[in-house]
């Protein structure tokens, strides 16, 4: 005859969320088919059938963040940037990636990443950036041929704002310590804005052709400023700063499906690029 404890354990087992359940929830929102050819979205480490007790959300997984997951008793880490981009030929602990993989396996922690598919999904990273700036009338900046509602970057409208006031607002909104922008841009008022999380300099031409007054992204080269700075305001807010919002997207879509599931935002995550 089942005891009350047996019944409690049975209920817990029945409701246990698996790694595959979380992966499916993310991929329903951002299908893996949206990822770029060079990318490695999906489960990086772990058993898809393993039950998940709690998940830690971050942009990049580091050894410190993995230690945080262990301390918080999270057996799943969800990242935006994949831990493994290229195949590993050995696991000797000679690199940070190898050490993270080994330590995750030894501690029974799964690692899942959603990268360029989350960038290209509708309401993905660039859309989240736009929401942070209270933009409206959004559309995809570089839509995919098979689906115009998916693709890289977004473009939309903001309340007409003087250029320097707009740039200061961008700097504050994204927590940028030192923002690069094109000083020669002739625009005095910003009304239409393009955004792309991460490295979006390749979309500057699209932004100009779409009538944007400004483009906000990361990893802009000197010659991008000289080539396009007379046509559009270019604001480089940094790769890290532009994609920190990815964790909020993960949290939102997982909580919509599993409202009681335990999620943590990493408290040890730091920008790998310092400014002095």
Short mmCIF file of N, CA and C in Angstrom, two decimals, residues 61-203:
data_model
loop_
_atom_site.label_atom_id
_atom_site.label_comp_id
_atom_site.label_asym_id
_atom_site.label_seq_id
_atom_site.Cartn_x
_atom_site.Cartn_y
_atom_site.Cartn_z
N UNK A 61 28.56 31.01 -20.79
CA UNK A 61 28.89 30.21 -19.61
C UNK A 61 30.40 30.26 -19.40
N UNK A 62 30.79 30.55 -18.17
CA UNK A 62 32.19 30.57 -17.76
C UNK A 62 32.36 29.56 -16.62
N UNK A 63 33.61 29.36 -16.20
CA UNK A 63 33.84 28.46 -15.07
C UNK A 63 33.20 29.01 -13.81
N UNK A 64 33.19 30.34 -13.65
CA UNK A 64 32.57 30.95 -12.47
C UNK A 64 31.06 30.76 -12.49
N UNK A 65 30.46 30.88 -13.66
CA UNK A 65 29.01 30.70 -13.76
C UNK A 65 28.63 29.23 -13.52
N UNK A 66 29.46 28.32 -13.98
CA UNK A 66 29.19 26.91 -13.70
C UNK A 66 29.27 26.64 -12.20
N UNK A 67 30.24 27.25 -11.52
CA UNK A 67 30.32 27.12 -10.06
C UNK A 67 29.07 27.71 -9.40
N UNK A 68 28.57 28.80 -9.96
CA UNK A 68 27.35 29.40 -9.42
C UNK A 68 26.17 28.44 -9.58
N UNK A 69 26.10 27.76 -10.72
CA UNK A 69 25.03 26.79 -10.94
C UNK A 69 25.10 25.66 -9.91
N UNK A 70 26.30 25.20 -9.63
CA UNK A 70 26.49 24.15 -8.62
C UNK A 70 26.04 24.65 -7.26
N UNK A 71 26.45 25.87 -6.91
CA UNK A 71 26.11 26.44 -5.61
C UNK A 71 24.60 26.64 -5.46
N UNK A 72 23.94 27.02 -6.55
CA UNK A 72 22.49 27.26 -6.52
C UNK A 72 21.68 25.97 -6.74
N UNK A 73 22.38 24.87 -6.94
CA UNK A 73 21.75 23.56 -7.19
C UNK A 73 20.91 23.57 -8.47
N UNK A 74 21.45 24.23 -9.48
CA UNK A 74 20.83 24.22 -10.81
C UNK A 74 21.50 23.12 -11.63
N UNK A 75 20.71 22.26 -12.23
CA UNK A 75 21.32 21.22 -13.07
C UNK A 75 21.10 21.48 -14.56
N UNK A 76 20.77 22.73 -14.90
CA UNK A 76 20.70 23.17 -16.29
C UNK A 76 21.17 24.62 -16.37
N UNK A 77 22.06 24.90 -17.32
CA UNK A 77 22.48 26.27 -17.61
C UNK A 77 22.05 26.58 -19.03
N UNK A 78 21.34 27.69 -19.20
CA UNK A 78 20.86 28.10 -20.52
C UNK A 78 21.61 29.36 -20.93
N UNK A 79 22.28 29.30 -22.06
CA UNK A 79 23.11 30.41 -22.52
C UNK A 79 22.65 30.89 -23.89
N UNK A 80 23.02 32.14 -24.20
CA UNK A 80 22.78 32.65 -25.56
C UNK A 80 23.93 32.22 -26.48
N UNK A 81 25.16 32.48 -26.08
CA UNK A 81 26.31 32.08 -26.88
C UNK A 81 26.65 30.62 -26.60
N UNK A 82 26.78 29.80 -27.64
CA UNK A 82 27.11 28.39 -27.43
C UNK A 82 28.48 28.20 -26.78
N UNK A 83 28.54 27.21 -25.91
CA UNK A 83 29.83 26.84 -25.31
C UNK A 83 30.73 26.22 -26.37
N UNK A 84 30.17 25.38 -27.21
CA UNK A 84 30.94 24.64 -28.21
C UNK A 84 30.55 25.12 -29.60
N UNK A 85 31.47 25.79 -30.28
CA UNK A 85 31.24 26.21 -31.66
C UNK A 85 31.81 25.19 -32.63
N UNK A 86 32.99 24.68 -32.30
CA UNK A 86 33.65 23.69 -33.15
C UNK A 86 33.82 22.40 -32.36
N UNK A 87 34.02 21.31 -33.07
CA UNK A 87 34.16 20.02 -32.43
C UNK A 87 35.37 19.97 -31.49
N UNK A 88 35.19 19.32 -30.35
CA UNK A 88 36.30 19.12 -29.43
C UNK A 88 37.03 17.83 -29.78
N UNK A 89 38.34 17.92 -29.91
CA UNK A 89 39.13 16.74 -30.27
C UNK A 89 39.68 16.02 -29.05
N UNK A 90 39.63 16.69 -27.90
CA UNK A 90 40.11 16.08 -26.66
C UNK A 90 39.47 16.76 -25.47
N UNK A 91 39.48 16.07 -24.33
CA UNK A 91 38.97 16.64 -23.09
C UNK A 91 40.04 16.48 -22.02
N UNK A 92 41.07 17.31 -22.12
CA UNK A 92 42.21 17.21 -21.21
C UNK A 92 42.21 18.31 -20.17
N UNK A 93 41.28 19.25 -20.28
CA UNK A 93 41.23 20.36 -19.35
C UNK A 93 42.21 21.46 -19.67
N UNK A 94 42.74 21.47 -20.90
CA UNK A 94 43.75 22.47 -21.27
C UNK A 94 43.13 23.81 -21.65
N UNK A 95 41.81 23.83 -21.92
CA UNK A 95 41.12 25.08 -22.24
C UNK A 95 39.93 25.25 -21.31
N UNK A 96 39.44 26.48 -21.22
CA UNK A 96 38.26 26.75 -20.37
C UNK A 96 37.06 25.95 -20.85
N UNK A 97 36.88 25.85 -22.17
CA UNK A 97 35.75 25.08 -22.71
C UNK A 97 35.82 23.63 -22.28
N UNK A 98 36.99 23.03 -22.38
CA UNK A 98 37.16 21.63 -21.97
C UNK A 98 36.87 21.46 -20.48
N UNK A 99 37.37 22.38 -19.68
CA UNK A 99 37.15 22.28 -18.23
C UNK A 99 35.67 22.41 -17.87
N UNK A 100 34.97 23.29 -18.57
CA UNK A 100 33.54 23.47 -18.31
C UNK A 100 32.78 22.20 -18.68
N UNK A 101 33.09 21.63 -19.84
CA UNK A 101 32.42 20.40 -20.27
C UNK A 101 32.63 19.28 -19.26
N UNK A 102 33.87 19.07 -18.86
CA UNK A 102 34.20 18.00 -17.91
C UNK A 102 33.49 18.23 -16.57
N UNK A 103 33.56 19.45 -16.06
CA UNK A 103 32.97 19.75 -14.76
C UNK A 103 31.44 19.64 -14.81
N UNK A 104 30.85 20.05 -15.93
CA UNK A 104 29.40 19.93 -16.08
C UNK A 104 28.97 18.46 -16.06
N UNK A 105 29.72 17.63 -16.77
CA UNK A 105 29.40 16.20 -16.80
C UNK A 105 29.55 15.58 -15.41
N UNK A 106 30.66 15.90 -14.72
CA UNK A 106 30.91 15.34 -13.40
C UNK A 106 29.85 15.77 -12.38
N UNK A 107 29.26 16.95 -12.60
CA UNK A 107 28.25 17.46 -11.67
C UNK A 107 26.83 17.30 -12.19
N UNK A 108 26.69 16.53 -13.28
CA UNK A 108 25.37 16.22 -13.83
C UNK A 108 24.59 17.49 -14.18
N UNK A 109 25.27 18.42 -14.84
CA UNK A 109 24.66 19.68 -15.26
C UNK A 109 24.59 19.72 -16.78
N UNK A 110 23.40 19.97 -17.29
CA UNK A 110 23.21 20.10 -18.73
C UNK A 110 23.44 21.56 -19.15
N UNK A 111 23.91 21.76 -20.37
CA UNK A 111 24.14 23.10 -20.91
C UNK A 111 23.42 23.20 -22.25
N UNK A 112 22.55 24.19 -22.36
CA UNK A 112 21.76 24.39 -23.58
C UNK A 112 21.97 25.81 -24.08
N UNK A 113 22.08 25.98 -25.40
CA UNK A 113 22.30 27.31 -25.98
C UNK A 113 21.32 27.58 -27.12
N UNK A 114 20.82 28.80 -27.17
CA UNK A 114 20.03 29.28 -28.31
C UNK A 114 20.64 30.59 -28.76
N UNK A 115 21.24 30.59 -29.93
CA UNK A 115 22.04 31.73 -30.37
C UNK A 115 21.38 32.47 -31.53
N UNK A 116 21.84 32.23 -32.77
CA UNK A 116 21.31 33.01 -33.89
C UNK A 116 19.85 32.69 -34.20
N UNK A 117 19.36 31.55 -33.74
CA UNK A 117 17.92 31.30 -33.89
C UNK A 117 17.12 32.25 -32.99
N UNK A 118 17.66 32.57 -31.80
CA UNK A 118 17.01 33.54 -30.92
C UNK A 118 17.15 34.95 -31.48
N UNK A 119 18.23 35.21 -32.22
CA UNK A 119 18.40 36.50 -32.87
C UNK A 119 17.37 36.69 -33.98
N UNK A 120 17.10 35.63 -34.73
CA UNK A 120 16.23 35.74 -35.90
C UNK A 120 14.75 35.54 -35.61
N UNK A 121 14.41 35.03 -34.45
CA UNK A 121 13.00 34.80 -34.12
C UNK A 121 12.27 36.11 -33.92
N UNK A 122 10.99 36.13 -34.28
CA UNK A 122 10.18 37.31 -33.99
C UNK A 122 10.07 37.45 -32.47
N UNK A 123 10.28 38.65 -31.97
CA UNK A 123 10.33 38.96 -30.55
C UNK A 123 11.61 38.43 -29.90
N UNK A 124 12.65 38.23 -30.72
CA UNK A 124 13.93 37.77 -30.21
C UNK A 124 14.79 38.92 -29.69
N UNK A 125 16.10 38.78 -29.79
CA UNK A 125 17.03 39.71 -29.15
C UNK A 125 16.86 41.15 -29.63
N UNK A 126 16.84 41.37 -30.94
CA UNK A 126 16.73 42.73 -31.45
C UNK A 126 15.38 43.36 -31.09
N UNK A 127 14.33 42.55 -31.08
CA UNK A 127 13.02 43.05 -30.67
C UNK A 127 13.04 43.46 -29.20
N UNK A 128 13.71 42.66 -28.37
CA UNK A 128 13.80 42.99 -26.95
C UNK A 128 14.53 44.32 -26.76
N UNK A 129 15.57 44.56 -27.55
CA UNK A 129 16.26 45.84 -27.51
C UNK A 129 15.30 46.97 -27.87
N UNK A 130 14.47 46.73 -28.89
CA UNK A 130 13.52 47.76 -29.32
C UNK A 130 12.49 48.05 -28.24
N UNK A 131 12.04 47.00 -27.55
CA UNK A 131 11.08 47.20 -26.45
C UNK A 131 11.71 48.06 -25.34
N UNK A 132 13.00 47.85 -25.10
CA UNK A 132 13.69 48.62 -24.07
C UNK A 132 13.72 50.12 -24.40
N UNK A 133 13.65 50.45 -25.68
CA UNK A 133 13.67 51.84 -26.12
C UNK A 133 12.27 52.36 -26.44
N UNK A 134 11.24 51.57 -26.10
CA UNK A 134 9.84 51.96 -26.34
C UNK A 134 9.57 52.24 -27.81
N UNK A 135 10.11 51.43 -28.68
CA UNK A 135 9.89 51.60 -30.11
C UNK A 135 8.59 50.93 -30.54
N UNK A 136 8.02 51.39 -31.64
CA UNK A 136 6.81 50.77 -32.17
C UNK A 136 6.93 50.62 -33.68
N UNK A 137 5.89 50.05 -34.28
CA UNK A 137 5.86 49.81 -35.73
C UNK A 137 7.08 49.02 -36.17
N UNK A 138 7.35 47.92 -35.49
CA UNK A 138 8.56 47.14 -35.75
C UNK A 138 8.41 46.22 -36.95
N UNK A 139 9.51 46.05 -37.67
CA UNK A 139 9.59 45.05 -38.74
C UNK A 139 11.02 44.53 -38.79
N UNK A 140 11.22 43.40 -39.44
CA UNK A 140 12.55 42.79 -39.51
C UNK A 140 13.42 43.56 -40.49
N UNK A 141 14.64 43.85 -40.10
CA UNK A 141 15.56 44.63 -40.93
C UNK A 141 16.08 43.83 -42.11
N UNK A 142 16.48 42.59 -41.87
CA UNK A 142 16.95 41.71 -42.96
C UNK A 142 16.13 40.42 -42.90
N UNK A 143 14.92 40.44 -43.46
CA UNK A 143 14.04 39.27 -43.35
C UNK A 143 14.55 38.08 -44.15
N UNK A 144 14.21 36.90 -43.66
CA UNK A 144 14.53 35.68 -44.38
C UNK A 144 13.62 35.54 -45.59
N UNK A 145 14.12 34.92 -46.64
CA UNK A 145 13.34 34.80 -47.87
C UNK A 145 12.07 33.97 -47.67
N UNK A 146 12.15 32.96 -46.80
CA UNK A 146 11.02 32.06 -46.62
C UNK A 146 10.01 32.54 -45.59
N UNK A 147 10.36 33.61 -44.83
CA UNK A 147 9.45 34.08 -43.78
C UNK A 147 9.86 35.51 -43.39
N UNK A 148 9.10 36.49 -43.83
CA UNK A 148 9.47 37.89 -43.61
C UNK A 148 9.34 38.33 -42.16
N UNK A 149 8.71 37.50 -41.32
CA UNK A 149 8.60 37.86 -39.90
C UNK A 149 9.79 37.36 -39.09
N UNK A 150 10.74 36.70 -39.73
CA UNK A 150 11.95 36.24 -39.07
C UNK A 150 13.16 36.77 -39.83
N UNK A 151 14.27 36.89 -39.13
CA UNK A 151 15.49 37.40 -39.75
C UNK A 151 16.27 38.25 -38.77
N UNK A 152 17.35 38.84 -39.24
CA UNK A 152 18.26 39.56 -38.35
C UNK A 152 17.91 41.05 -38.28
N UNK A 153 17.98 41.58 -37.06
CA UNK A 153 17.76 42.99 -36.83
C UNK A 153 16.29 43.39 -36.92
N UNK A 154 15.99 44.56 -36.37
CA UNK A 154 14.65 45.13 -36.50
C UNK A 154 14.78 46.62 -36.80
N UNK A 155 13.70 47.19 -37.30
CA UNK A 155 13.64 48.63 -37.53
C UNK A 155 12.27 49.11 -37.09
N UNK A 156 12.23 50.30 -36.51
CA UNK A 156 10.97 50.83 -36.02
C UNK A 156 11.09 52.30 -35.68
N UNK A 157 10.06 52.81 -35.04
CA UNK A 157 9.98 54.24 -34.75
C UNK A 157 10.16 54.53 -33.26
N UNK A 158 10.75 55.67 -32.98
CA UNK A 158 10.85 56.20 -31.62
C UNK A 158 10.24 57.60 -31.60
N UNK A 159 9.94 58.07 -30.42
CA UNK A 159 9.49 59.45 -30.30
C UNK A 159 10.59 60.37 -30.82
N UNK A 160 10.26 61.31 -31.72
CA UNK A 160 11.30 62.20 -32.26
C UNK A 160 12.14 62.83 -31.15
N UNK A 161 13.46 62.58 -31.23
CA UNK A 161 14.36 62.98 -30.14
C UNK A 161 15.63 63.58 -30.72
N UNK A 162 16.10 64.70 -30.18
CA UNK A 162 17.38 65.25 -30.63
C UNK A 162 18.49 64.21 -30.52
N UNK A 163 19.43 64.26 -31.46
CA UNK A 163 20.44 63.20 -31.58
C UNK A 163 21.17 62.91 -30.28
N UNK A 164 21.74 63.90 -29.66
CA UNK A 164 22.54 63.66 -28.46
C UNK A 164 21.68 63.17 -27.30
N UNK A 165 20.45 63.66 -27.20
CA UNK A 165 19.56 63.16 -26.15
C UNK A 165 19.24 61.69 -26.40
N UNK A 166 19.02 61.34 -27.67
CA UNK A 166 18.75 59.94 -28.01
C UNK A 166 19.94 59.06 -27.66
N UNK A 167 21.15 59.48 -28.00
CA UNK A 167 22.34 58.68 -27.72
C UNK A 167 22.57 58.52 -26.22
N UNK A 168 22.32 59.58 -25.45
CA UNK A 168 22.45 59.47 -24.00
C UNK A 168 21.44 58.47 -23.44
N UNK A 169 20.23 58.48 -23.98
CA UNK A 169 19.20 57.54 -23.53
C UNK A 169 19.59 56.10 -23.86
N UNK A 170 20.16 55.89 -25.04
CA UNK A 170 20.64 54.55 -25.42
C UNK A 170 21.73 54.09 -24.46
N UNK A 171 22.68 54.98 -24.18
CA UNK A 171 23.79 54.66 -23.28
C UNK A 171 23.27 54.25 -21.89
N UNK A 172 22.30 54.98 -21.37
CA UNK A 172 21.75 54.68 -20.05
C UNK A 172 20.91 53.41 -20.07
N UNK A 173 20.09 53.25 -21.11
CA UNK A 173 19.18 52.11 -21.19
C UNK A 173 19.94 50.79 -21.20
N UNK A 174 21.05 50.73 -21.93
CA UNK A 174 21.80 49.49 -22.07
C UNK A 174 23.00 49.39 -21.13
N UNK A 175 23.14 50.35 -20.24
CA UNK A 175 24.22 50.30 -19.26
C UNK A 175 25.60 50.35 -19.88
N UNK A 176 25.77 51.18 -20.90
CA UNK A 176 27.03 51.26 -21.62
C UNK A 176 27.97 52.24 -20.91
N UNK A 177 29.19 51.79 -20.63
CA UNK A 177 30.16 52.65 -19.96
C UNK A 177 30.85 53.61 -20.93
N UNK A 178 31.10 53.14 -22.15
CA UNK A 178 31.76 53.99 -23.15
C UNK A 178 31.19 53.62 -24.52
N UNK A 179 30.36 54.49 -25.06
CA UNK A 179 29.69 54.19 -26.33
C UNK A 179 30.36 54.92 -27.48
N UNK A 180 30.65 54.20 -28.54
CA UNK A 180 31.19 54.82 -29.75
C UNK A 180 30.04 55.21 -30.67
N UNK A 181 30.14 56.40 -31.28
CA UNK A 181 29.11 56.79 -32.24
C UNK A 181 29.75 57.63 -33.33
N UNK A 182 29.07 57.75 -34.45
CA UNK A 182 29.59 58.47 -35.60
C UNK A 182 29.37 59.97 -35.41
N UNK A 183 30.43 60.72 -35.29
CA UNK A 183 30.33 62.15 -35.01
C UNK A 183 29.94 62.97 -36.24
N UNK A 184 30.18 62.42 -37.44
CA UNK A 184 29.94 63.20 -38.65
C UNK A 184 28.52 63.07 -39.18
N UNK A 185 27.69 62.27 -38.54
CA UNK A 185 26.32 62.06 -39.03
C UNK A 185 25.53 63.36 -39.00
N UNK A 186 24.86 63.72 -40.11
CA UNK A 186 24.18 65.01 -40.19
C UNK A 186 22.82 65.06 -39.52
N UNK A 187 22.25 63.91 -39.17
CA UNK A 187 20.92 63.89 -38.58
C UNK A 187 20.89 64.67 -37.27
N UNK A 188 19.90 65.52 -37.11
CA UNK A 188 19.74 66.29 -35.88
C UNK A 188 18.69 65.68 -34.96
N UNK A 189 17.72 64.99 -35.55
CA UNK A 189 16.62 64.38 -34.79
C UNK A 189 16.50 62.92 -35.21
N UNK A 190 16.27 62.06 -34.23
CA UNK A 190 16.13 60.63 -34.49
C UNK A 190 14.66 60.24 -34.38
N UNK A 191 14.14 59.65 -35.45
CA UNK A 191 12.74 59.21 -35.46
C UNK A 191 12.61 57.73 -35.83
N UNK A 192 13.51 57.25 -36.64
CA UNK A 192 13.44 55.86 -37.10
C UNK A 192 14.78 55.18 -36.81
N UNK A 193 14.71 54.02 -36.17
CA UNK A 193 15.92 53.38 -35.64
C UNK A 193 16.00 51.91 -36.05
N UNK A 194 17.18 51.47 -36.41
CA UNK A 194 17.46 50.06 -36.67
C UNK A 194 18.31 49.52 -35.52
N UNK A 195 18.10 48.27 -35.17
CA UNK A 195 18.87 47.64 -34.10
C UNK A 195 19.26 46.22 -34.49
N UNK A 196 20.40 45.78 -34.01
CA UNK A 196 20.78 44.38 -34.16
C UNK A 196 21.66 43.99 -32.98
N UNK A 197 21.23 43.01 -32.20
CA UNK A 197 22.02 42.53 -31.09
C UNK A 197 23.29 41.84 -31.60
N UNK A 198 24.37 41.98 -30.84
CA UNK A 198 25.62 41.33 -31.21
C UNK A 198 26.38 42.10 -32.26
N UNK A 199 26.91 41.40 -33.27
CA UNK A 199 27.71 42.00 -34.34
C UNK A 199 26.80 42.31 -35.52
N UNK A 200 26.35 43.55 -35.64
CA UNK A 200 25.37 43.89 -36.67
C UNK A 200 25.85 44.89 -37.70
N UNK A 201 27.16 45.09 -37.81
CA UNK A 201 27.67 46.08 -38.76
C UNK A 201 27.30 45.73 -40.20
N UNK A 202 27.13 44.46 -40.49
CA UNK A 202 26.77 44.05 -41.85
C UNK A 202 25.38 44.53 -42.26
N UNK A 203 24.60 45.00 -41.29
CA UNK A 203 23.24 45.45 -41.58
C UNK A 203 23.14 46.97 -41.73
#
